[in-house]
CSV table of C-alpha atoms and ligand atoms in Angstrom, one decimal:
chain,number,residue,atom,x,y,z
A,1,UNK,CA,84.5,294.9,282.0
A,2,UNK,CA,81.2,294.3,280.2
A,3,UNK,CA,82.5,291.9,277.7
A,4,UNK,CA,84.5,289.0,279.0
A,5,UNK,CA,86.0,287.4,276.0
A,6,UNK,CA,87.5,284.0,276.1
A,7,UNK,CA,91.1,285.2,275.6
A,8,UNK,CA,93.2,284.1,278.5
A,9,UNK,CA,95.5,286.8,280.0
A,10,UNK,CA,96.8,284.6,282.8
A,11,UNK,CA,96.1,280.9,283.3
A,12,UNK,CA,96.9,278.7,286.3
A,13,UNK,CA,96.8,275.0,285.8
A,14,UNK,CA,96.7,272.5,288.6
A,15,UNK,CA,99.0,274.6,290.8
A,16,UNK,CA,100.3,273.1,294.1
A,17,UNK,CA,102.3,275.1,296.6
A,18,UNK,CA,103.7,273.6,299.7
A,19,UNK,CA,105.9,275.1,302.5
A,20,UNK,CA,107.6,272.2,304.1
A,21,UNK,CA,104.8,269.9,305.2
A,22,UNK,CA,102.2,272.5,304.8
A,23,UNK,CA,100.1,272.3,301.6
A,24,UNK,CA,98.8,275.7,301.0
A,25,UNK,CA,97.5,275.4,297.4
A,26,UNK,CA,96.1,272.1,296.4
A,27,UNK,CA,95.6,271.8,292.7
A,28,UNK,CA,94.3,275.2,291.9
A,29,UNK,CA,93.3,276.1,288.3
A,30,UNK,CA,91.9,279.4,287.1
A,31,UNK,CA,91.8,281.6,284.1
A,32,UNK,CA,91.8,285.4,284.1
A,33,UNK,CA,90.3,286.5,280.8
A,34,UNK,CA,90.9,289.7,278.9
A,35,UNK,CA,88.6,292.5,280.1
A,36,UNK,CA,87.3,291.0,283.3
A,37,UNK,CA,87.6,291.7,286.9
A,38,UNK,CA,87.8,288.7,289.1
A,39,UNK,CA,87.6,288.6,292.9
A,40,UNK,CA,89.3,285.9,294.8
A,41,UNK,CA,87.5,285.5,298.1
A,42,UNK,CA,88.6,283.4,301.0
A,43,UNK,CA,89.3,283.4,304.7
A,44,UNK,CA,92.6,284.5,306.0
A,45,UNK,CA,95.2,281.8,305.7
A,46,UNK,CA,93.4,280.2,302.8
A,47,UNK,CA,96.3,280.9,300.4
A,48,UNK,CA,95.0,284.0,298.6
A,49,UNK,CA,98.3,285.9,298.8
A,50,UNK,CA,100.3,282.9,297.9
A,51,UNK,CA,98.1,282.3,294.8
A,52,UNK,CA,98.5,285.9,293.8
A,53,UNK,CA,102.3,285.7,294.2
A,54,UNK,CA,102.3,282.7,292.0
A,55,UNK,CA,100.3,284.6,289.3
A,56,UNK,CA,102.7,287.5,289.5
A,57,UNK,CA,105.6,285.1,289.2
A,58,UNK,CA,107.1,286.3,292.5
A,59,UNK,CA,107.0,282.8,293.9
A,60,UNK,CA,107.2,279.6,291.9
A,61,UNK,CA,104.5,276.9,292.2
A,62,UNK,CA,105.7,273.7,293.7
A,63,UNK,CA,104.1,272.0,290.7
A,64,UNK,CA,101.7,273.0,288.0
A,65,UNK,CA,102.0,275.9,285.6
A,66,UNK,CA,101.2,279.6,285.4
A,67,UNK,CA,101.1,281.2,282.0
A,68,UNK,CA,100.9,284.7,280.7
A,69,UNK,CA,99.2,285.0,277.3
A,70,UNK,CA,100.1,281.4,276.6
A,71,UNK,CA,103.7,281.4,277.7
A,72,UNK,CA,104.6,279.5,280.9
A,73,UNK,CA,106.2,281.8,283.5
A,74,UNK,CA,109.8,281.4,284.4
A,75,UNK,CA,110.3,284.3,286.8
A,76,UNK,CA,108.3,287.6,287.2
A,77,UNK,CA,105.1,287.9,285.1
A,78,UNK,CA,105.9,290.7,282.6
A,79,UNK,CA,102.2,291.6,282.1
A,80,UNK,CA,101.2,292.5,285.7
A,81,UNK,CA,101.5,295.1,288.4
A,82,UNK,CA,100.6,294.6,292.0
A,83,UNK,CA,98.9,296.6,294.7
A,84,UNK,CA,99.5,295.6,298.3
A,85,UNK,CA,97.4,295.9,301.5
A,86,UNK,CA,100.5,297.5,303.2
A,87,UNK,CA,101.0,300.0,300.3
A,88,UNK,CA,104.7,299.0,300.1
A,89,UNK,CA,105.9,302.5,299.4
A,90,UNK,CA,109.5,303.5,299.9
A,91,UNK,CA,109.5,306.1,302.8
A,92,UNK,CA,112.6,308.0,301.6
A,93,UNK,CA,111.2,308.7,298.2
A,94,UNK,CA,108.5,311.3,297.3
A,95,UNK,CA,105.2,310.4,295.9
A,96,UNK,CA,106.4,311.1,292.4
A,97,UNK,CA,109.6,309.2,292.9
A,98,UNK,CA,107.7,306.2,294.2
A,99,UNK,CA,105.5,306.2,291.1
A,100,UNK,CA,108.4,306.7,288.8
A,101,UNK,CA,110.0,303.6,290.3
A,102,UNK,CA,107.6,301.4,288.4
A,103,UNK,CA,109.0,302.8,285.1
A,104,UNK,CA,112.7,302.6,286.1
A,105,UNK,CA,112.7,298.9,285.6
A,106,UNK,CA,111.5,299.3,282.1
A,107,UNK,CA,114.3,301.8,281.3
A,108,UNK,CA,112.0,304.6,280.3
A,109,UNK,CA,114.0,307.8,279.8
A,110,UNK,CA,113.8,310.3,282.7
A,111,UNK,CA,111.8,313.0,281.0
A,112,UNK,CA,109.2,310.5,279.9
A,113,UNK,CA,109.1,308.9,283.3
A,114,UNK,CA,108.3,312.2,284.9
A,115,UNK,CA,105.6,312.9,282.4
A,116,UNK,CA,103.9,309.5,282.8
A,117,UNK,CA,104.2,309.6,286.6
A,118,UNK,CA,102.5,313.0,286.7
A,119,UNK,CA,99.7,311.7,284.4
A,120,UNK,CA,99.2,308.7,286.6
A,121,UNK,CA,99.1,310.8,289.8
A,122,UNK,CA,96.6,313.2,288.1
A,123,UNK,CA,94.4,310.3,287.1
A,124,UNK,CA,94.3,308.9,290.6
A,125,UNK,CA,93.6,312.2,292.4
A,126,UNK,CA,97.0,313.0,293.7
A,127,UNK,CA,97.5,316.2,291.8
A,128,UNK,CA,99.4,318.5,294.2
A,129,UNK,CA,101.0,315.8,296.3
A,130,UNK,CA,103.9,315.0,293.9
A,131,UNK,CA,106.6,316.2,296.3
A,132,UNK,CA,105.1,314.9,299.5
A,133,UNK,CA,106.6,311.9,301.4
A,134,UNK,CA,104.5,308.9,302.2
A,135,UNK,CA,104.5,309.7,306.0
A,136,UNK,CA,102.7,313.0,305.3
A,137,UNK,CA,99.8,311.2,303.7
A,138,UNK,CA,96.7,309.5,305.1
A,139,UNK,CA,96.3,305.7,304.5
A,140,UNK,CA,93.9,306.4,301.6
A,141,UNK,CA,96.3,308.8,299.9
A,142,UNK,CA,99.1,306.3,300.4
A,143,UNK,CA,97.1,303.6,298.7
A,144,UNK,CA,96.4,306.0,295.8
A,145,UNK,CA,100.2,306.2,295.4
A,146,UNK,CA,100.2,302.4,295.4
A,147,UNK,CA,97.7,302.3,292.6
A,148,UNK,CA,99.5,305.1,290.6
A,149,UNK,CA,102.8,303.2,290.9
A,150,UNK,CA,101.1,300.0,289.6
A,151,UNK,CA,99.1,301.7,286.8
A,152,UNK,CA,101.8,304.0,285.5
A,153,UNK,CA,103.3,301.1,283.5
A,154,UNK,CA,99.9,300.4,281.9
A,155,UNK,CA,100.0,296.7,282.9
A,156,UNK,CA,98.0,294.2,281.0
A,157,UNK,CA,96.5,293.0,284.3
A,158,UNK,CA,96.4,294.6,287.8
A,159,UNK,CA,96.7,292.2,290.7
A,160,UNK,CA,95.5,293.6,294.0
A,161,UNK,CA,96.0,291.9,297.4
A,162,UNK,CA,93.4,293.3,299.8
A,163,UNK,CA,94.1,296.8,298.7
A,164,UNK,CA,91.4,298.4,300.9
A,165,UNK,CA,91.7,296.2,304.0
A,166,UNK,CA,94.0,298.6,305.9
A,167,UNK,CA,91.7,301.6,305.2
A,168,UNK,CA,88.7,302.8,307.2
A,169,UNK,CA,85.3,302.1,305.9
A,170,UNK,CA,84.6,305.5,304.2
A,171,UNK,CA,88.0,305.8,302.7
A,172,UNK,CA,87.8,302.3,301.2
A,173,UNK,CA,84.3,302.9,299.9
A,174,UNK,CA,85.6,306.0,298.2
A,175,UNK,CA,88.6,304.3,296.6
A,176,UNK,CA,86.6,301.4,295.5
A,177,UNK,CA,84.1,303.7,293.7
A,178,UNK,CA,87.0,305.6,292.0
A,179,UNK,CA,88.6,302.4,290.9
A,180,UNK,CA,85.4,301.3,289.3
A,181,UNK,CA,85.0,304.7,287.6
A,182,UNK,CA,88.5,304.4,286.1
A,183,UNK,CA,87.7,300.9,284.9
A,184,UNK,CA,84.6,302.0,283.2
A,185,UNK,CA,86.4,304.7,281.2
A,186,UNK,CA,87.2,303.2,277.8
A,187,UNK,CA,90.4,305.2,277.7
A,188,UNK,CA,91.8,303.4,280.8
A,189,UNK,CA,94.5,301.1,279.4
A,190,UNK,CA,94.4,298.3,282.0
A,191,UNK,CA,91.4,296.1,281.2
A,192,UNK,CA,91.9,293.1,283.4
A,193,UNK,CA,92.1,292.8,287.2
A,194,UNK,CA,92.2,290.3,290.0
A,195,UNK,CA,91.4,291.5,293.5
A,196,UNK,CA,92.0,289.4,296.6
A,197,UNK,CA,89.6,290.1,299.4
A,198,UNK,CA,88.1,288.5,302.5
A,199,UNK,CA,85.1,290.9,302.2
A,200,UNK,CA,82.1,289.4,300.5
A,201,UNK,CA,80.4,292.7,299.7
A,202,UNK,CA,83.6,294.1,298.2
A,203,UNK,CA,83.9,291.1,295.9
A,204,UNK,CA,80.3,291.4,294.7
A,205,UNK,CA,80.6,295.1,294.3
A,206,UNK,CA,83.6,295.0,292.1
A,207,UNK,CA,83.9,291.8,290.2
A,208,UNK,CA,82.4,290.2,287.1
A,209,UNK,CA,83.3,286.8,288.6
A,210,UNK,CA,83.9,285.7,292.2
A,211,UNK,CA,86.1,282.7,292.9
A,212,UNK,CA,85.8,281.3,296.3
A,213,UNK,CA,88.9,279.7,297.8
A,214,UNK,CA,88.5,277.0,300.4
A,215,UNK,CA,91.1,276.7,303.2
A,216,UNK,CA,93.3,273.9,304.5
A,217,UNK,CA,94.3,273.3,301.9
A,218,UNK,CA,93.4,276.1,299.4
A,219,UNK,CA,91.3,275.0,296.4
A,220,UNK,CA,88.7,276.7,294.4
A,221,UNK,CA,85.5,275.8,296.1
A,222,UNK,CA,83.0,277.6,293.9
A,223,UNK,CA,82.6,280.3,291.3
A,224,UNK,CA,79.9,282.9,290.8
A,225,UNK,CA,79.3,285.2,287.9
A,226,UNK,CA,77.9,288.6,289.0
A,227,UNK,CA,75.4,289.6,286.5
A,228,UNK,CA,74.6,293.1,287.8
A,229,UNK,CA,75.0,296.5,286.1
A,230,UNK,CA,77.2,299.1,287.7
A,231,UNK,CA,76.8,301.0,290.0
A,232,UNK,CA,75.6,298.1,292.2
A,233,UNK,CA,73.3,298.7,295.0
A,234,UNK,CA,74.2,296.5,297.9
A,235,UNK,CA,70.7,296.9,299.4
A,236,UNK,CA,69.1,295.5,296.3
A,237,UNK,CA,67.5,292.0,296.6
A,238,UNK,CA,69.7,290.8,293.7
A,239,UNK,CA,72.9,291.9,295.5
A,240,UNK,CA,71.7,290.3,298.7
A,241,UNK,CA,71.0,287.1,297.0
A,242,UNK,CA,74.6,287.0,295.7
A,243,UNK,CA,75.8,287.5,299.2
A,244,UNK,CA,73.6,284.5,300.3
A,245,UNK,CA,75.0,282.4,297.5
A,246,UNK,CA,78.6,283.1,298.6
A,247,UNK,CA,77.8,282.1,302.2
A,248,UNK,CA,76.2,278.9,300.9
A,249,UNK,CA,79.3,278.0,299.0
A,250,UNK,CA,81.6,279.0,301.9
A,251,UNK,CA,79.8,276.9,304.5
A,252,UNK,CA,78.9,274.1,302.1
A,253,UNK,CA,80.7,270.8,302.2
A,254,UNK,CA,83.7,270.4,299.9
A,255,UNK,CA,82.4,268.7,296.8
A,256,UNK,CA,84.8,265.9,296.7
A,257,UNK,CA,84.7,265.4,300.4
A,258,UNK,CA,88.5,265.0,300.8
A,259,UNK,CA,89.5,267.7,303.2
A,260,UNK,CA,92.9,267.1,304.5
A,261,UNK,CA,92.9,268.4,308.1
A,262,UNK,CA,89.5,267.3,309.0
A,263,UNK,CA,90.4,267.2,312.7
A,264,UNK,CA,91.5,270.9,312.9
A,265,UNK,CA,89.4,273.0,315.4
A,266,UNK,CA,87.8,276.2,314.0
A,267,UNK,CA,89.3,279.2,315.8
A,268,UNK,CA,86.2,280.0,317.8
A,269,UNK,CA,86.0,280.3,321.6
A,270,UNK,CA,83.3,279.0,323.8
A,271,UNK,CA,81.9,282.4,324.5
A,272,UNK,CA,81.3,283.0,320.8
A,273,UNK,CA,79.9,279.5,320.3
A,274,UNK,CA,77.4,279.9,323.1
A,275,UNK,CA,76.6,283.4,321.9
A,276,UNK,CA,75.7,282.3,318.4
A,277,UNK,CA,73.5,279.4,319.7
A,278,UNK,CA,71.7,281.9,321.9
A,279,UNK,CA,71.1,284.2,319.0
A,280,UNK,CA,69.8,281.4,316.9
A,281,UNK,CA,67.5,280.4,319.7
A,282,UNK,CA,66.1,283.9,320.1
A,283,UNK,CA,65.4,284.0,316.4
A,284,UNK,CA,63.2,281.0,316.5
A,285,UNK,CA,65.9,278.5,315.4
A,286,UNK,CA,67.1,279.8,312.1
A,287,UNK,CA,69.0,282.8,310.8
A,288,UNK,CA,70.8,283.9,307.6
A,289,UNK,CA,74.6,284.3,307.9
A,290,UNK,CA,74.5,287.6,305.9
A,291,UNK,CA,72.1,288.9,308.5
A,292,UNK,CA,74.3,288.0,311.4
A,293,UNK,CA,77.4,289.4,309.8
A,294,UNK,CA,75.6,292.6,309.1
A,295,UNK,CA,74.1,292.9,312.5
A,296,UNK,CA,77.2,292.0,314.5
A,297,UNK,CA,79.5,293.8,312.1
A,298,UNK,CA,81.4,290.5,311.8
A,299,UNK,CA,83.9,290.0,309.1
A,300,UNK,CA,84.2,286.7,307.3
A,301,UNK,CA,87.2,285.7,309.4
A,302,UNK,CA,85.3,286.3,312.6
A,303,UNK,CA,82.0,284.7,311.7
A,304,UNK,CA,83.0,281.6,309.7
A,305,UNK,CA,85.0,279.8,312.4
A,306,UNK,CA,82.1,280.2,314.9
A,307,UNK,CA,79.8,278.8,312.2
A,308,UNK,CA,82.2,275.9,311.6
A,309,UNK,CA,82.3,275.2,315.4
A,310,UNK,CA,78.6,275.0,315.9
A,311,UNK,CA,78.2,272.8,312.9
A,312,UNK,CA,81.1,270.6,314.0
A,313,UNK,CA,79.6,270.2,317.4
A,314,UNK,CA,76.2,269.5,315.8
A,315,UNK,CA,74.6,272.4,317.8
A,316,UNK,CA,73.3,273.7,314.4
A,317,UNK,CA,73.2,272.6,310.8
A,318,UNK,CA,74.0,274.6,307.7
A,319,UNK,CA,70.8,275.4,305.8
A,320,UNK,CA,71.3,277.1,302.5
A,321,UNK,CA,73.0,280.4,303.3
A,322,UNK,CA,72.1,280.2,307.0
A,323,UNK,CA,72.0,278.1,310.1
A,324,UNK,CA,69.3,275.9,311.7
A,325,UNK,CA,69.4,275.1,315.4
A,326,UNK,CA,69.5,271.4,316.0
A,327,UNK,CA,67.7,269.6,318.8
A,328,UNK,CA,71.0,269.5,320.7
A,329,UNK,CA,71.4,273.2,320.1
A,330,UNK,CA,67.9,273.9,321.5
A,331,UNK,CA,68.7,271.9,324.6
A,332,UNK,CA,72.0,273.7,325.0
A,333,UNK,CA,70.4,277.1,324.7
A,334,UNK,CA,67.7,276.3,327.3
A,335,UNK,CA,69.9,274.5,329.8
A,336,UNK,CA,71.3,276.1,333.0
A,337,UNK,CA,75.1,276.7,332.9
A,338,UNK,CA,76.1,273.4,334.6
A,339,UNK,CA,73.9,271.3,332.3
A,340,UNK,CA,75.1,273.3,329.3
A,341,UNK,CA,78.7,272.6,330.2
A,342,UNK,CA,78.0,268.9,330.6
A,343,UNK,CA,76.3,268.7,327.3
A,344,UNK,CA,79.2,270.6,325.7
A,345,UNK,CA,81.6,268.1,327.2
A,346,UNK,CA,79.7,265.3,325.6
A,347,UNK,CA,79.6,267.0,322.2
A,348,UNK,CA,83.3,267.9,322.3
A,349,UNK,CA,84.3,264.3,323.1
A,350,UNK,CA,82.1,263.0,320.4
A,351,UNK,CA,82.8,265.5,317.6
A,352,UNK,CA,86.1,267.1,318.3
A,353,UNK,CA,88.7,264.4,317.9
A,354,UNK,CA,91.6,266.7,318.8
A,355,UNK,CA,90.2,267.5,322.3
A,356,UNK,CA,89.2,263.8,322.7
A,357,UNK,CA,92.8,262.8,321.9
A,358,UNK,CA,94.2,265.2,324.5
A,359,UNK,CA,91.8,263.9,327.2
A,360,UNK,CA,92.8,260.3,326.3
A,361,UNK,CA,96.4,261.2,326.6
A,362,UNK,CA,95.8,262.7,330.0
A,363,UNK,CA,93.9,259.6,331.1
A,364,UNK,CA,96.7,257.3,330.0
A,365,UNK,CA,99.4,259.3,331.8
A,366,UNK,CA,100.4,258.3,335.3
A,367,UNK,CA,99.2,261.3,337.2
A,368,UNK,CA,96.5,262.6,334.8
A,369,UNK,CA,98.8,265.4,333.6
A,370,UNK,CA,100.9,266.2,330.6
A,371,UNK,CA,103.3,269.0,329.8
A,372,UNK,CA,101.8,271.6,327.6
A,373,UNK,CA,104.9,271.6,325.4
A,374,UNK,CA,104.5,268.0,324.6
A,375,UNK,CA,101.0,268.6,323.3
A,376,UNK,CA,102.1,271.7,321.4
A,377,UNK,CA,104.9,269.7,319.8
A,378,UNK,CA,102.4,267.0,318.7
A,379,UNK,CA,100.2,269.8,317.3
A,380,UNK,CA,103.1,271.3,315.4
A,381,UNK,CA,103.7,267.9,313.7
A,382,UNK,CA,100.1,267.7,312.6
A,383,UNK,CA,99.3,271.3,311.8
A,384,UNK,CA,102.6,273.1,311.3
A,385,UNK,CA,104.2,275.9,313.3
A,386,UNK,CA,101.7,278.5,312.1
A,387,UNK,CA,98.5,276.8,313.3
A,388,UNK,CA,99.7,274.8,316.3
A,389,UNK,CA,99.3,277.6,318.8
A,390,UNK,CA,95.8,278.5,317.8
A,391,UNK,CA,94.8,274.8,317.8
A,392,UNK,CA,96.2,274.5,321.3
A,393,UNK,CA,94.4,277.6,322.5
A,394,UNK,CA,91.1,276.5,321.1
A,395,UNK,CA,91.5,272.9,322.5
A,396,UNK,CA,92.3,274.3,325.9
A,397,UNK,CA,89.4,276.8,325.8
A,398,UNK,CA,86.9,274.1,324.8
A,399,UNK,CA,88.3,271.6,327.3
A,400,UNK,CA,88.3,274.1,330.2
A,401,UNK,CA,84.7,275.2,329.5
A,402,UNK,CA,83.6,271.6,329.4
A,403,UNK,CA,85.5,271.0,332.6
A,404,UNK,CA,87.3,268.1,330.9
A,405,UNK,CA,90.7,269.6,331.6
A,406,UNK,CA,92.7,272.3,333.4
A,407,UNK,CA,95.7,274.2,332.2
A,408,UNK,CA,98.2,275.8,334.6
A,409,UNK,CA,100.3,278.3,332.7
A,410,UNK,CA,102.7,278.6,335.8
A,411,UNK,CA,103.6,274.9,335.8
A,412,UNK,CA,103.0,274.5,332.1
A,413,UNK,CA,100.9,271.4,332.7
A,414,UNK,CA,97.6,270.3,331.4
A,415,UNK,CA,95.6,268.0,333.7
A,416,UNK,CA,92.3,266.2,334.0
A,417,UNK,CA,89.7,268.4,335.7
B,1,ADP,P1,95.9,284.5,302.9
B,1,ADP,O1,96.5,285.5,302.0
B,1,ADP,O2,94.7,283.8,302.3
B,1,ADP,O3,95.6,285.0,304.2
B,1,ADP,P2,98.5,283.2,302.7
B,1,ADP,O4,98.7,282.9,301.2
B,1,ADP,O5,99.2,284.5,303.2
B,1,ADP,O6,96.9,283.3,303.0
B,1,ADP,O7,99.0,282.0,303.6
B,1,ADP,C1,98.5,280.7,303.4
B,1,ADP,C2,99.2,279.8,304.4
B,1,ADP,O8,100.5,279.7,303.9
B,1,ADP,C3,99.3,280.3,305.8
B,1,ADP,O9,99.1,279.2,306.6
B,1,ADP,C4,100.6,280.9,305.9
B,1,ADP,O10,101.1,280.7,307.2
B,1,ADP,C5,101.4,280.0,305.0
B,1,ADP,N1,102.6,280.6,304.3
B,1,ADP,C6,102.5,281.7,303.5
B,1,ADP,N2,103.8,282.1,303.1
B,1,ADP,C7,104.6,281.2,303.7
B,1,ADP,C8,106.1,281.1,303.7
B,1,ADP,N3,106.8,281.9,303.0
B,1,ADP,N4,106.6,280.1,304.5
B,1,ADP,C9,105.8,279.3,305.2
B,1,ADP,N5,104.5,279.4,305.3
B,1,ADP,C10,103.9,280.3,304.5
B,2,MG,MG1,96.8,287.5,302.3
């Protein structure tokens, strides 16, 4: 972990991955070097799991290459094991049998399987749980089984897809610390790791290098080398400054400015938007994102869409790793509710082309109304099945709050307000 040499364990070159019309990975390149832990950080839906599956050879890239130690993959990557958020244990097998499963594929003789599985269970703190079934275990213990099953084969690289996301805070803290201790033990055979996460602090806590994946479509937006000795104190100014830098990269503009779905609405509702502007106003007009996230206990996926929305509507501007209230934002925060709604309507029409488009469509129609299904179908064509519903919900919420439109679920119609 301390010495990242330049030997590539896995390299990804210019990988594209599409599902039908949806481009999920858009020319991603990265190298995982011998002896380093890399964190891949991004919002949900940014393509992290898809990228990990490409690295593992579980799914083929639409174009581009993934290589393991110099050889282009053609099927499963022989050098990696995976750990999943959902643990992915077989409920009808005991803890030990689940762990042995990893070795069966390698046709290790039964006696040796047993011995190695017991050693892996011992190492990961599951001594005494060998004959238990997964349902008898807590989430934390189940994930230990997940780690034991992955590590028993002594993989060249360990690929982890949000391994701590399903666990409560204390349990995940504990498992993260143990993972780091294992990694620091020179006897530990697996030297290289890639962890997918949407938790900024987790990334900085664990990794030698953090790659930040942009969404829609997924590309590497920035990279950060974490030059801090272990154990890392997340209250230290150095740690906090890394958190700020990640926010700066996450909210900064794409470097080449060519985002594909520029018209998509961030999944933030008007209550959250107004709340964030109010908070900014109370704090004298500027605030750091790390501070807000900490205070509101907001995860990346909760906070960033709201930040995107206030920036899109020009109520605030990104400033380094924080936000600065704009003149518009100041007016919005001080206005009474009716004026605030009027102002919001103006901003939405000006800066949210999707809502403007729906309002135009309503105006053009004979009776100022359109079937909701028609609009949903249009959204499916533009954004794909997965995102159409949330685009619709956000557009309706913004439109209703602005009193630009009404939506009657009973008649399934959207009409001018
Ligand atoms: P993340 O792990 O960052 O949350 P994913 O890689 O799971 O993101 O998904 C990225 C996008 O690709 C999402 O919009 C998701 O709906 C879509 N996607 C993932 N797998 C498939 C699939 N097998 N078929 C169609 N769409 C998919
Ligand atoms: Mg995922």
